[in-house]
Amino acid sequence: MAIKIEKGGWIFIFLIGLGLVGYSLQRYGIFDFSGALGKKSEGSKTAVDTTKPLPSTGGQSSKDVRVRVNIWVGCAGGLVANGGLDTAPGSIYDKKGLKVSFKIIDDWTEGTAALASNNVDVMLTTADVWAKDYAQLQEKGFNARAVYMVDWSRGADGVIGKQGINSIEDLAGKSIAFAPYTPSHFLLYNGLKSSGLSTEQRNEIFEKAVHTKDGIEPATLFAQQKVDAAVAWDPDMSDAVAKRKGAKKIYDTRVANRLIADILVVSDRFSAASPQTLKAFLEGWLEGVEFIRQQPSRAYTLIGTVKDFNIPSDLAKTMLEGVRLSDYADNKAFFGSGAGSDYNNIVGMAQDMYRDLRLIKRTPDIEGSVDRRYISSMEGKFSSTSTEAPIEYKAPGKGATPFATQRRSIYFETGSAAMSTDSRVVVDEIGSFMRAYENTVVDIEGNTDSTGSRELNLNLSKQRAETVKDYLMKKYGYPGSRMQTVGNGPDKPIASNDTTEGRDKNRRTDIKVYANPAGQ
């Protein structure tokens, strides 16, 4: 039987079809109508109140979760939970009723753009890069927050140098390759900042630096002897050192073991619409981490089958040895309760870097960049007891070379070991560095000018070094075995004691930083 449709009916059907096509294009990120109209994206209209508890029921308007990742073994927990890039039947996520799709976007800027344009709901990034992205997204009115810690880099990233470069100070006047505005940049920047190099010397290093498009090219350039040093990651880093005679690793994230952390960031749009879906997704990721620890060989095999990753099983095993996949206890410790957490420490250090680089105009409140409710809501479902052995500290061997030496002006009252109030700010900077570079031992050396008797100055400089050590122990809880104190008195001047300016330079505290021999 033929059905007759009037002219107006055809127009109506056409408009319905156009609307459905438009919705599909918007939903799957092919075209963002809100951007075309000059309006803020959907996510920017939603603000999540992180002071309210997560709803105990509902909150699953969508069971789909779209996740931006780059080619990195740190996301192994999620891949294992999913059975690959897309949810496999019988996988952890499938059993939770979720449909997860991992989208490989290696470019960091494109990854953030995908989150802001609603092409993905969750983004894998690092805490340091997130400091920049959060500030820039805030300026555009877009809301997103860190909700989960994926892993710590534990030796996977490092700075390597040619023969003769044994410390950060040896980088002065040398050429170094790194990928800008990435964790490699952050690792180098903080290493230089915590060294004894002057501002002018640090600026010269960055001016002579070779910027690369990715984190693999620096290792290649170094192996080809086109640069003196490089910031790279394994396995390329170790391969590059092996290919260049006399080359060595200056320092890495086995030393700076609380500096580079991968995290998951979620848009407020998705968090507000589907909090229970997000919670199930994060729980599944944790279950994936537990599976890897129980059956690592199966996890290596699965990663090797992810075609687009191009990481064979044996390479996956090697790469995972340079990271610590985070469990619930790691997450709880990482996010903590606020200002004293690793998350706040890293984001704060990164904000300083990006403000110095003038990539962010202001430093928004760190607390606005994180949503701790998801980790808190899992209390009791996973163990809160850390599975990581505490660090034991051992004094460096005689004649050991520190990889960094800071010279700081820490002022005391005349003839006293009482530290001035303004100098506590300086010591707090040292404390933040020591938190991020946890697997280090530190020599605190007090120095004076030549005014007064040598014996008095020796005793006074030792007492002042002890004051700095006691402050770091009491405020930050650093073990005394990690810090050694020395009083040099007037015996190690760096300038003439015949001038006021020279005497000012000699009244200083030297902070010598060594890789912890017990942790290597």
Coordinates of C-alpha atoms in Angstrom, one line a residue:
M1 CA 0.0 0.0 0.0
A2 CA 1.4 3.4 -1.0
I3 CA 1.6 6.1 1.7
K4 CA 1.1 9.6 0.6
I5 CA 3.1 12.3 2.4
E6 CA 2.1 15.9 2.0
K7 CA 4.7 18.6 1.2
G8 CA 4.7 19.9 4.8
G9 CA 5.3 16.4 6.0
W10 CA 8.4 16.0 4.0
I11 CA 9.8 19.3 5.4
F12 CA 9.0 18.0 8.9
I13 CA 10.8 14.7 8.3
F14 CA 13.8 16.6 6.8
L15 CA 14.1 18.7 9.9
I16 CA 14.0 15.7 12.1
G17 CA 16.7 14.0 10.1
L18 CA 18.8 17.1 10.1
G19 CA 18.5 17.3 13.9
L20 CA 19.5 13.7 14.3
V21 CA 22.5 14.1 12.1
G22 CA 23.5 17.2 14.0
Y23 CA 23.2 15.4 17.3
S24 CA 25.4 12.6 16.1
L25 CA 28.1 14.9 14.8
Q26 CA 28.1 16.8 18.1
R27 CA 28.0 13.6 20.3
Y28 CA 30.9 11.9 18.6
G29 CA 33.0 15.0 18.3
I30 CA 32.9 15.4 14.5
F31 CA 31.7 18.9 14.8
D32 CA 31.2 21.2 17.9
F33 CA 28.2 23.4 17.3
S34 CA 28.7 25.3 20.5
G35 CA 32.1 26.5 19.2
A36 CA 30.7 27.4 15.8
L37 CA 28.1 29.6 17.5
G38 CA 30.8 31.3 19.5
K39 CA 29.5 29.9 22.9
K40 CA 31.3 28.1 25.6
S41 CA 31.3 24.3 25.3
E42 CA 28.8 22.2 27.2
G43 CA 31.4 21.3 29.8
S44 CA 32.1 24.9 30.6
K45 CA 28.5 25.5 31.6
T46 CA 28.7 22.9 34.4
A47 CA 30.4 23.4 37.7
V48 CA 30.8 20.5 40.1
D49 CA 30.4 21.2 43.8
T50 CA 33.2 19.1 45.3
T51 CA 32.1 19.8 48.9
K52 CA 29.0 17.7 48.4
P53 CA 29.3 13.9 48.7
L54 CA 28.8 11.7 45.6
P55 CA 25.2 10.5 45.1
S56 CA 24.8 6.9 46.3
T57 CA 22.4 6.0 43.6
G58 CA 21.7 7.2 40.0
G59 CA 24.2 9.3 38.3
Q60 CA 24.7 7.0 35.3
S61 CA 23.1 9.0 32.4
S62 CA 25.7 7.4 30.2
K63 CA 27.6 4.1 30.5
D64 CA 30.0 5.2 27.8
V65 CA 33.4 6.5 28.8
R66 CA 35.8 8.0 26.3
V67 CA 39.4 8.3 27.5
R68 CA 42.3 10.2 25.9
V69 CA 45.6 8.3 26.3
N70 CA 49.0 8.6 24.8
I71 CA 51.2 5.6 24.0
W72 CA 52.5 5.0 27.5
V73 CA 52.5 1.8 29.6
G74 CA 51.3 3.7 32.6
C75 CA 47.8 3.3 31.4
A76 CA 48.1 -0.5 31.6
G77 CA 45.7 -0.7 34.5
G78 CA 42.9 0.7 32.4
L79 CA 43.8 -1.3 29.3
V80 CA 43.8 -4.5 31.3
A81 CA 40.4 -3.7 32.8
N82 CA 39.1 -3.0 29.3
G83 CA 40.7 -5.9 27.5
G84 CA 42.2 -3.5 25.0
L85 CA 41.4 -0.1 23.5
D86 CA 37.7 -1.0 23.3
T87 CA 35.7 -3.0 25.9
A88 CA 36.1 -6.7 25.4
P89 CA 33.4 -9.2 26.4
G90 CA 34.1 -10.6 29.8
S91 CA 36.5 -7.8 30.8
I92 CA 36.4 -6.0 34.1
Y93 CA 34.6 -3.0 32.6
D94 CA 32.2 -5.2 30.6
K95 CA 31.2 -6.9 33.8
K96 CA 30.5 -3.4 35.3
G97 CA 28.2 -2.6 32.4
L98 CA 30.6 0.0 31.0
K99 CA 31.6 0.7 27.5
V100 CA 35.0 2.3 27.5
S101 CA 36.9 3.5 24.5
F102 CA 40.6 4.6 24.7
K103 CA 41.5 7.2 22.1
I104 CA 45.2 7.5 21.3
I105 CA 46.1 11.2 21.1
D106 CA 49.9 11.5 21.5
D107 CA 50.0 15.3 21.1
W108 CA 49.5 16.9 24.6
T109 CA 47.8 20.0 23.2
E110 CA 45.4 18.0 21.1
G111 CA 44.6 15.9 24.1
T112 CA 43.5 18.9 26.1
A113 CA 41.5 20.2 23.1
A114 CA 39.7 16.9 22.9
L115 CA 38.6 17.2 26.5
A116 CA 37.5 20.8 26.1
S117 CA 35.5 20.1 22.9
N118 CA 33.7 17.1 24.4
N119 CA 35.5 14.6 22.2
V120 CA 36.6 12.7 25.3
D121 CA 35.3 12.6 28.9
V122 CA 38.5 11.7 30.7
M123 CA 42.1 12.7 29.9
L124 CA 45.3 11.0 30.8
T125 CA 48.0 13.7 31.5
T126 CA 50.6 14.4 34.1
A127 CA 50.1 16.6 37.2
D128 CA 52.7 19.1 36.0
V129 CA 51.2 19.5 32.5
W130 CA 47.7 19.7 34.2
A131 CA 48.9 22.8 36.1
K132 CA 49.2 24.6 32.8
D133 CA 46.1 23.2 31.1
Y134 CA 43.9 23.9 34.2
A135 CA 45.0 27.5 34.3
Q136 CA 44.4 28.0 30.5
L137 CA 41.1 26.2 30.6
Q138 CA 39.9 28.3 33.5
E139 CA 40.6 31.4 31.5
K140 CA 38.3 30.0 28.8
G141 CA 35.6 29.2 31.4
F142 CA 36.0 25.4 31.0
N143 CA 35.8 23.2 34.1
A144 CA 37.6 19.9 34.7
R145 CA 39.4 18.3 37.7
A146 CA 42.0 15.7 38.6
V147 CA 40.3 12.6 40.1
Y148 CA 42.8 9.7 40.0
M149 CA 46.6 9.1 40.1
V150 CA 47.7 6.6 37.5
D151 CA 51.3 6.1 38.3
W152 CA 54.6 7.5 39.5
S153 CA 57.5 7.6 37.1
R154 CA 60.3 5.7 38.9
G155 CA 63.3 5.8 36.6
A156 CA 61.5 6.0 33.3
D157 CA 62.4 9.7 32.7
G158 CA 65.9 11.2 33.1
V159 CA 68.6 13.6 32.1
I160 CA 71.6 12.2 30.3
G161 CA 74.9 13.8 29.5
K162 CA 78.1 13.2 27.5
Q163 CA 81.4 12.2 29.1
G164 CA 82.5 14.9 31.5
I165 CA 78.9 16.0 32.5
N166 CA 78.5 14.5 36.0
S167 CA 76.1 17.0 37.6
I168 CA 73.5 19.6 36.8
E169 CA 76.0 22.3 37.2
D170 CA 78.1 20.7 34.4
L171 CA 75.2 21.6 32.0
A172 CA 76.3 25.2 32.0
G173 CA 77.2 26.3 28.5
K174 CA 76.1 22.9 27.0
S175 CA 73.4 22.1 24.5
I176 CA 70.5 19.9 25.6
A177 CA 67.5 18.5 23.8
F178 CA 64.1 18.2 25.3
A179 CA 60.4 18.3 24.4
P180 CA 59.0 21.7 25.7
Y181 CA 55.9 22.0 27.9
T182 CA 56.0 18.3 28.8
P183 CA 57.2 16.3 31.8
S184 CA 60.7 16.3 30.3
H185 CA 60.6 20.1 30.5
F186 CA 59.4 20.0 34.1
L187 CA 62.1 17.5 35.1
L188 CA 64.9 19.7 33.5
Y189 CA 63.5 23.0 34.8
N190 CA 63.3 21.8 38.4
G191 CA 66.7 20.2 38.3
L192 CA 68.3 23.5 37.1
K193 CA 66.3 25.6 39.6
S194 CA 67.5 23.4 42.5
S195 CA 71.1 23.6 41.4
G196 CA 73.9 26.1 42.1
L197 CA 73.7 27.6 38.6
S198 CA 72.9 31.3 38.4
T199 CA 69.7 32.6 36.7
E200 CA 71.9 33.8 33.8
Q201 CA 73.4 30.3 33.4
R202 CA 70.0 28.6 33.5
N203 CA 68.6 31.0 30.9
E204 CA 71.6 30.4 28.6
I205 CA 71.0 26.6 28.8
F206 CA 67.3 27.1 27.7
E207 CA 68.3 29.5 25.0
K208 CA 70.8 27.0 23.5
A209 CA 68.4 24.1 24.0
V210 CA 67.1 22.1 21.0
H211 CA 63.3 21.8 21.2
T212 CA 61.8 18.6 19.8
K213 CA 58.3 17.6 18.8
D214 CA 58.2 14.5 21.0
G215 CA 60.1 12.8 23.9
I216 CA 61.8 10.2 21.6
E217 CA 63.8 12.6 19.4
P218 CA 66.1 13.9 22.2
A219 CA 67.6 10.5 22.8
T220 CA 68.2 10.1 19.1
L221 CA 69.9 13.4 18.8
F222 CA 72.1 12.6 21.8
A223 CA 73.1 9.2 20.4
Q224 CA 74.0 10.9 17.2
Q225 CA 76.2 13.3 19.2
K226 CA 74.3 16.3 17.9
V227 CA 73.7 17.6 21.5
D228 CA 75.7 17.4 24.7
A229 CA 72.7 16.3 26.8
A230 CA 69.1 15.3 26.6
V231 CA 66.0 14.7 28.6
A232 CA 64.5 11.4 27.5
W233 CA 62.7 8.3 28.7
D234 CA 63.3 4.6 28.6
P235 CA 64.0 2.5 26.7
D236 CA 65.3 5.2 24.4
M237 CA 67.3 6.9 27.2
S238 CA 69.3 3.8 28.2
D239 CA 69.9 2.9 24.5
A240 CA 71.2 6.4 23.9
V241 CA 73.6 6.2 26.8
A242 CA 74.9 2.8 25.7
K243 CA 75.6 4.1 22.2
R244 CA 77.7 7.1 23.3
K245 CA 81.1 6.3 24.9
G246 CA 81.5 7.8 28.4
A247 CA 77.8 9.0 28.5
K248 CA 75.9 8.7 31.8
K249 CA 72.6 9.4 33.4
I250 CA 72.9 12.5 35.5
Y251 CA 69.6 12.0 37.4
D252 CA 66.2 10.4 36.8
T253 CA 62.9 9.8 38.4
R254 CA 64.2 7.1 40.5
V255 CA 65.9 10.0 42.3
A256 CA 63.1 12.5 41.7
N257 CA 60.6 9.8 42.6
R258 CA 57.8 12.1 43.5
L259 CA 58.0 14.6 40.7
I260 CA 56.4 13.0 37.6
A261 CA 52.9 11.5 38.2
D262 CA 50.4 10.5 35.5
I263 CA 46.8 11.4 36.5
L264 CA 43.3 11.2 35.1
V265 CA 41.3 14.4 34.6
V266 CA 37.5 14.4 34.0
S267 CA 35.3 17.2 32.6
D268 CA 32.8 18.6 35.0
R269 CA 30.2 18.0 32.4
F270 CA 30.7 14.2 32.6
S271 CA 31.3 14.1 36.3
A272 CA 28.0 16.0 37.0
A273 CA 26.0 13.8 34.6
S274 CA 27.5 10.4 35.4
P275 CA 29.3 10.3 38.7
Q276 CA 28.5 6.6 39.4
T277 CA 29.7 5.7 35.9
L278 CA 33.0 7.6 36.6
K279 CA 33.3 5.9 40.0
A280 CA 32.8 2.4 38.4
F281 CA 35.4 3.3 35.8
L282 CA 38.0 4.3 38.4
E283 CA 37.2 1.2 40.5
G284 CA 37.7 -0.9 37.4
W285 CA 41.1 0.7 36.8
L286 CA 42.2 -0.1 40.3
E287 CA 41.1 -3.7 39.8
G288 CA 43.2 -3.7 36.6
V289 CA 46.2 -2.7 38.6
E290 CA 45.6 -5.5 41.1
F291 CA 45.3 -8.0 38.2
I292 CA 48.7 -6.8 36.9
R293 CA 50.4 -7.3 40.2
Q294 CA 48.9 -10.8 40.6
Q295 CA 49.4 -11.9 37.0
P296 CA 52.0 -9.6 35.4
S297 CA 52.9 -11.9 32.4
R298 CA 49.2 -11.9 31.3
A299 CA 49.2 -8.1 31.5
Y300 CA 52.4 -7.8 29.4
T301 CA 50.8 -10.1 26.8
L302 CA 47.7 -8.0 26.6
I303 CA 49.6 -4.8 26.1
G304 CA 51.6 -6.4 23.4
T305 CA 48.3 -7.2 21.5
V306 CA 47.3 -3.5 21.4
K307 CA 48.2 -3.0 17.8
D308 CA 48.3 0.8 17.8
F309 CA 50.5 0.9 20.9
N310 CA 53.3 -1.0 19.1
I311 CA 54.8 -2.0 22.4
P312 CA 55.8 -5.8 22.3
S313 CA 55.3 -7.8 25.5
D314 CA 59.0 -7.9 26.4
L315 CA 59.2 -4.1 26.0
A316 CA 56.1 -3.6 28.1
K317 CA 57.7 -5.5 30.9
T318 CA 60.9 -3.4 30.7
M319 CA 59.0 -0.1 30.5
L320 CA 56.7 -1.1 33.5
E321 CA 59.8 -1.6 35.6
G322 CA 60.4 2.2 35.4
V323 CA 57.0 3.1 36.8
R324 CA 54.9 2.4 39.8
L325 CA 51.3 1.7 38.9
S326 CA 49.2 3.4 41.6
D327 CA 46.9 1.4 43.9
Y328 CA 44.3 2.8 46.2
A329 CA 46.8 3.5 49.0
D330 CA 49.0 5.5 46.6
N331 CA 46.0 7.5 45.5
K332 CA 45.0 8.3 49.0
A333 CA 48.5 9.4 49.9
F334 CA 49.0 11.4 46.7
F335 CA 45.9 13.5 46.9
G336 CA 46.0 13.8 50.7
S337 CA 43.9 16.4 52.4
G338 CA 45.2 19.6 50.9
A339 CA 48.3 21.8 50.9
G340 CA 50.6 19.1 52.3
S341 CA 49.9 16.5 49.6
D342 CA 52.1 15.4 46.7
Y343 CA 49.5 16.6 44.3
N344 CA 49.6 20.2 45.6
N345 CA 53.3 20.1 45.8
I346 CA 53.8 19.1 42.2
V347 CA 51.1 21.4 40.8
G348 CA 52.5 24.3 42.8
M349 CA 56.0 23.7 41.5
A350 CA 54.6 23.5 37.9
Q351 CA 52.6 26.7 38.3
D352 CA 55.8 28.5 39.2
M353 CA 57.4 27.1 36.1
Y354 CA 54.6 28.0 33.7
R355 CA 54.2 31.4 35.3
D356 CA 58.0 32.0 34.7
L357 CA 57.5 30.9 31.1
R358 CA 54.5 33.3 30.8
L359 CA 52.3 30.5 29.5
I360 CA 49.7 31.2 32.3
K361 CA 48.6 34.6 33.3
R362 CA 47.7 33.7 36.8
T363 CA 47.9 30.7 39.2
P364 CA 44.3 29.7 40.1
D365 CA 43.6 28.0 43.4
I366 CA 45.0 24.4 43.3
E367 CA 42.1 23.1 45.3
G368 CA 39.8 24.0 42.4
S369 CA 41.7 21.7 40.1
V370 CA 41.0 18.5 42.0
D371 CA 38.0 16.4 43.1
R372 CA 39.0 14.1 45.9
R373 CA 35.5 12.6 46.4
Y374 CA 36.0 9.6 44.1
I375 CA 39.0 8.3 46.0
S376 CA 37.3 9.0 49.3
S377 CA 34.2 7.1 48.2
M378 CA 36.2 3.9 47.7
E379 CA 37.4 3.8 51.3
G380 CA 37.0 0.2 52.6
K381 CA 36.7 -1.3 49.1
F382 CA 40.5 -1.3 48.6
S383 CA 43.4 -1.6 51.1
S384 CA 44.7 1.7 52.4
T385 CA 48.0 0.1 53.5
S386 CA 50.9 1.0 51.3
T387 CA 52.5 -1.9 49.4
E388 CA 55.7 0.2 48.8
A389 CA 58.6 -0.4 51.1
P390 CA 59.8 2.7 53.0
I391 CA 63.0 4.3 51.8
E392 CA 66.1 3.5 53.7
Y393 CA 68.9 6.1 53.5
K394 CA 72.6 5.5 53.3
A395 CA 75.4 8.1 53.4
P396 CA 77.1 8.7 50.1
G397 CA 80.6 7.3 49.7
K398 CA 83.7 9.3 50.3
G399 CA 84.4 11.5 47.3
A400 CA 80.9 11.0 45.8
T401 CA 79.8 13.8 43.4
P402 CA 76.5 15.5 44.2
F403 CA 74.3 15.8 41.2
A404 CA 73.2 19.3 42.4
T405 CA 74.6 21.9 44.8
Q406 CA 72.4 24.7 45.9
R407 CA 73.8 27.8 47.6
R408 CA 71.1 29.6 49.6
S409 CA 71.2 32.7 51.7
I410 CA 69.6 31.6 55.0
Y411 CA 69.8 34.4 57.5
F412 CA 70.2 34.1 61.2
E413 CA 70.3 36.6 64.0
T414 CA 73.8 38.0 64.5
G415 CA 75.9 35.6 66.5
S416 CA 72.9 33.2 66.8
A417 CA 71.6 30.0 65.3
A418 CA 68.0 31.3 65.4
M419 CA 66.7 31.4 61.9
S420 CA 64.9 34.6 60.7
T421 CA 61.3 34.5 59.7
D422 CA 61.9 35.4 56.1
S423 CA 64.5 32.6 55.8
R424 CA 61.9 30.0 56.6
V425 CA 60.4 30.7 53.1
V426 CA 63.8 29.8 51.6
V427 CA 64.0 26.6 53.6
D428 CA 60.4 25.7 52.6
E429 CA 61.5 25.8 49.0
I430 CA 64.2 23.3 49.9
G431 CA 61.5 21.3 51.6
S432 CA 59.3 21.2 48.5
F433 CA 62.3 20.1 46.4
M434 CA 63.2 17.4 48.9
R435 CA 59.6 16.1 48.8
A436 CA 59.7 15.7 45.1
Y437 CA 63.3 14.3 45.1
E438 CA 62.6 11.9 47.9
N439 CA 65.2 9.3 47.1
T440 CA 68.1 11.6 47.9
V441 CA 70.4 12.3 50.8
V442 CA 71.4 15.8 51.6
D443 CA 74.4 17.5 53.1
I444 CA 73.6 20.8 54.8
E445 CA 76.8 22.8 55.1
G446 CA 76.9 26.0 57.1
N447 CA 79.4 28.7 56.1
T448 CA 80.5 32.0 57.6
D449 CA 82.7 34.9 56.6
S450 CA 86.0 35.4 58.4
T451 CA 84.8 38.0 60.9
G452 CA 85.5 36.8 64.4
S453 CA 87.5 33.7 65.6
R454 CA 87.6 30.6 63.5
E455 CA 86.6 28.4 66.3
L456 CA 83.5 30.4 67.1
N457 CA 82.6 30.5 63.4
L458 CA 83.0 26.7 63.1
N459 CA 80.7 26.1 66.0
L460 CA 78.2 28.7 64.8
S461 CA 78.0 27.4 61.3
K462 CA 77.4 23.8 62.5
Q463 CA 74.6 25.0 64.8
R464 CA 73.0 26.9 61.9
A465 CA 73.1 23.8 59.7
E466 CA 71.5 21.8 62.5
T467 CA 68.8 24.5 62.8
V468 CA 67.9 24.0 59.1
K469 CA 67.9 20.2 59.5
D470 CA 65.7 20.4 62.6
Y471 CA 63.2 22.6 60.7
L472 CA 62.9 20.2 57.8
M473 CA 62.5 17.3 60.2
K474 CA 59.8 19.0 62.3
K475 CA 57.8 20.6 59.5
Y476 CA 58.1 17.9 56.8
G477 CA 58.9 14.8 58.8
Y478 CA 62.1 14.0 56.9
P479 CA 64.2 11.4 58.7
G480 CA 67.4 12.6 60.3
S481 CA 69.3 9.8 58.5
R482 CA 68.6 11.5 55.2
M483 CA 70.4 14.7 56.2
Q484 CA 74.0 15.3 57.3
T485 CA 75.2 18.6 58.7
V486 CA 78.6 20.2 58.5
G487 CA 80.0 23.4 59.8
N488 CA 82.7 24.8 57.5
G489 CA 83.0 28.1 59.3
P490 CA 85.1 30.5 57.2
D491 CA 87.1 27.7 55.6
K492 CA 85.3 27.5 52.2
P493 CA 84.8 31.0 51.0
I494 CA 83.4 31.6 47.5
A495 CA 84.3 35.3 47.5
S496 CA 86.8 37.7 49.1
N497 CA 86.3 38.5 52.7
D498 CA 87.8 41.9 52.2
T499 CA 84.6 43.4 50.8
T500 CA 81.1 43.7 52.3
E501 CA 79.7 42.0 49.1
G502 CA 82.1 39.1 49.4
R503 CA 81.4 38.6 53.1
D504 CA 77.6 38.5 52.3
K505 CA 78.2 35.7 49.7
N506 CA 80.3 33.7 52.2
R507 CA 77.6 33.7 54.8
R508 CA 75.6 31.0 53.1
T509 CA 74.2 27.5 53.4
D510 CA 75.2 24.9 50.8
I511 CA 72.7 22.1 50.1
K512 CA 74.5 19.2 48.4
V513 CA 72.1 16.6 46.9
Y514 CA 73.2 13.0 46.3
A515 CA 71.3 10.1 44.8
N516 CA 70.5 7.8 47.8
P517 CA 73.1 5.0 47.6
A518 CA 70.6 2.6 49.3
G519 CA 67.9 3.3 46.7
Q520 CA 70.0 2.6 43.5

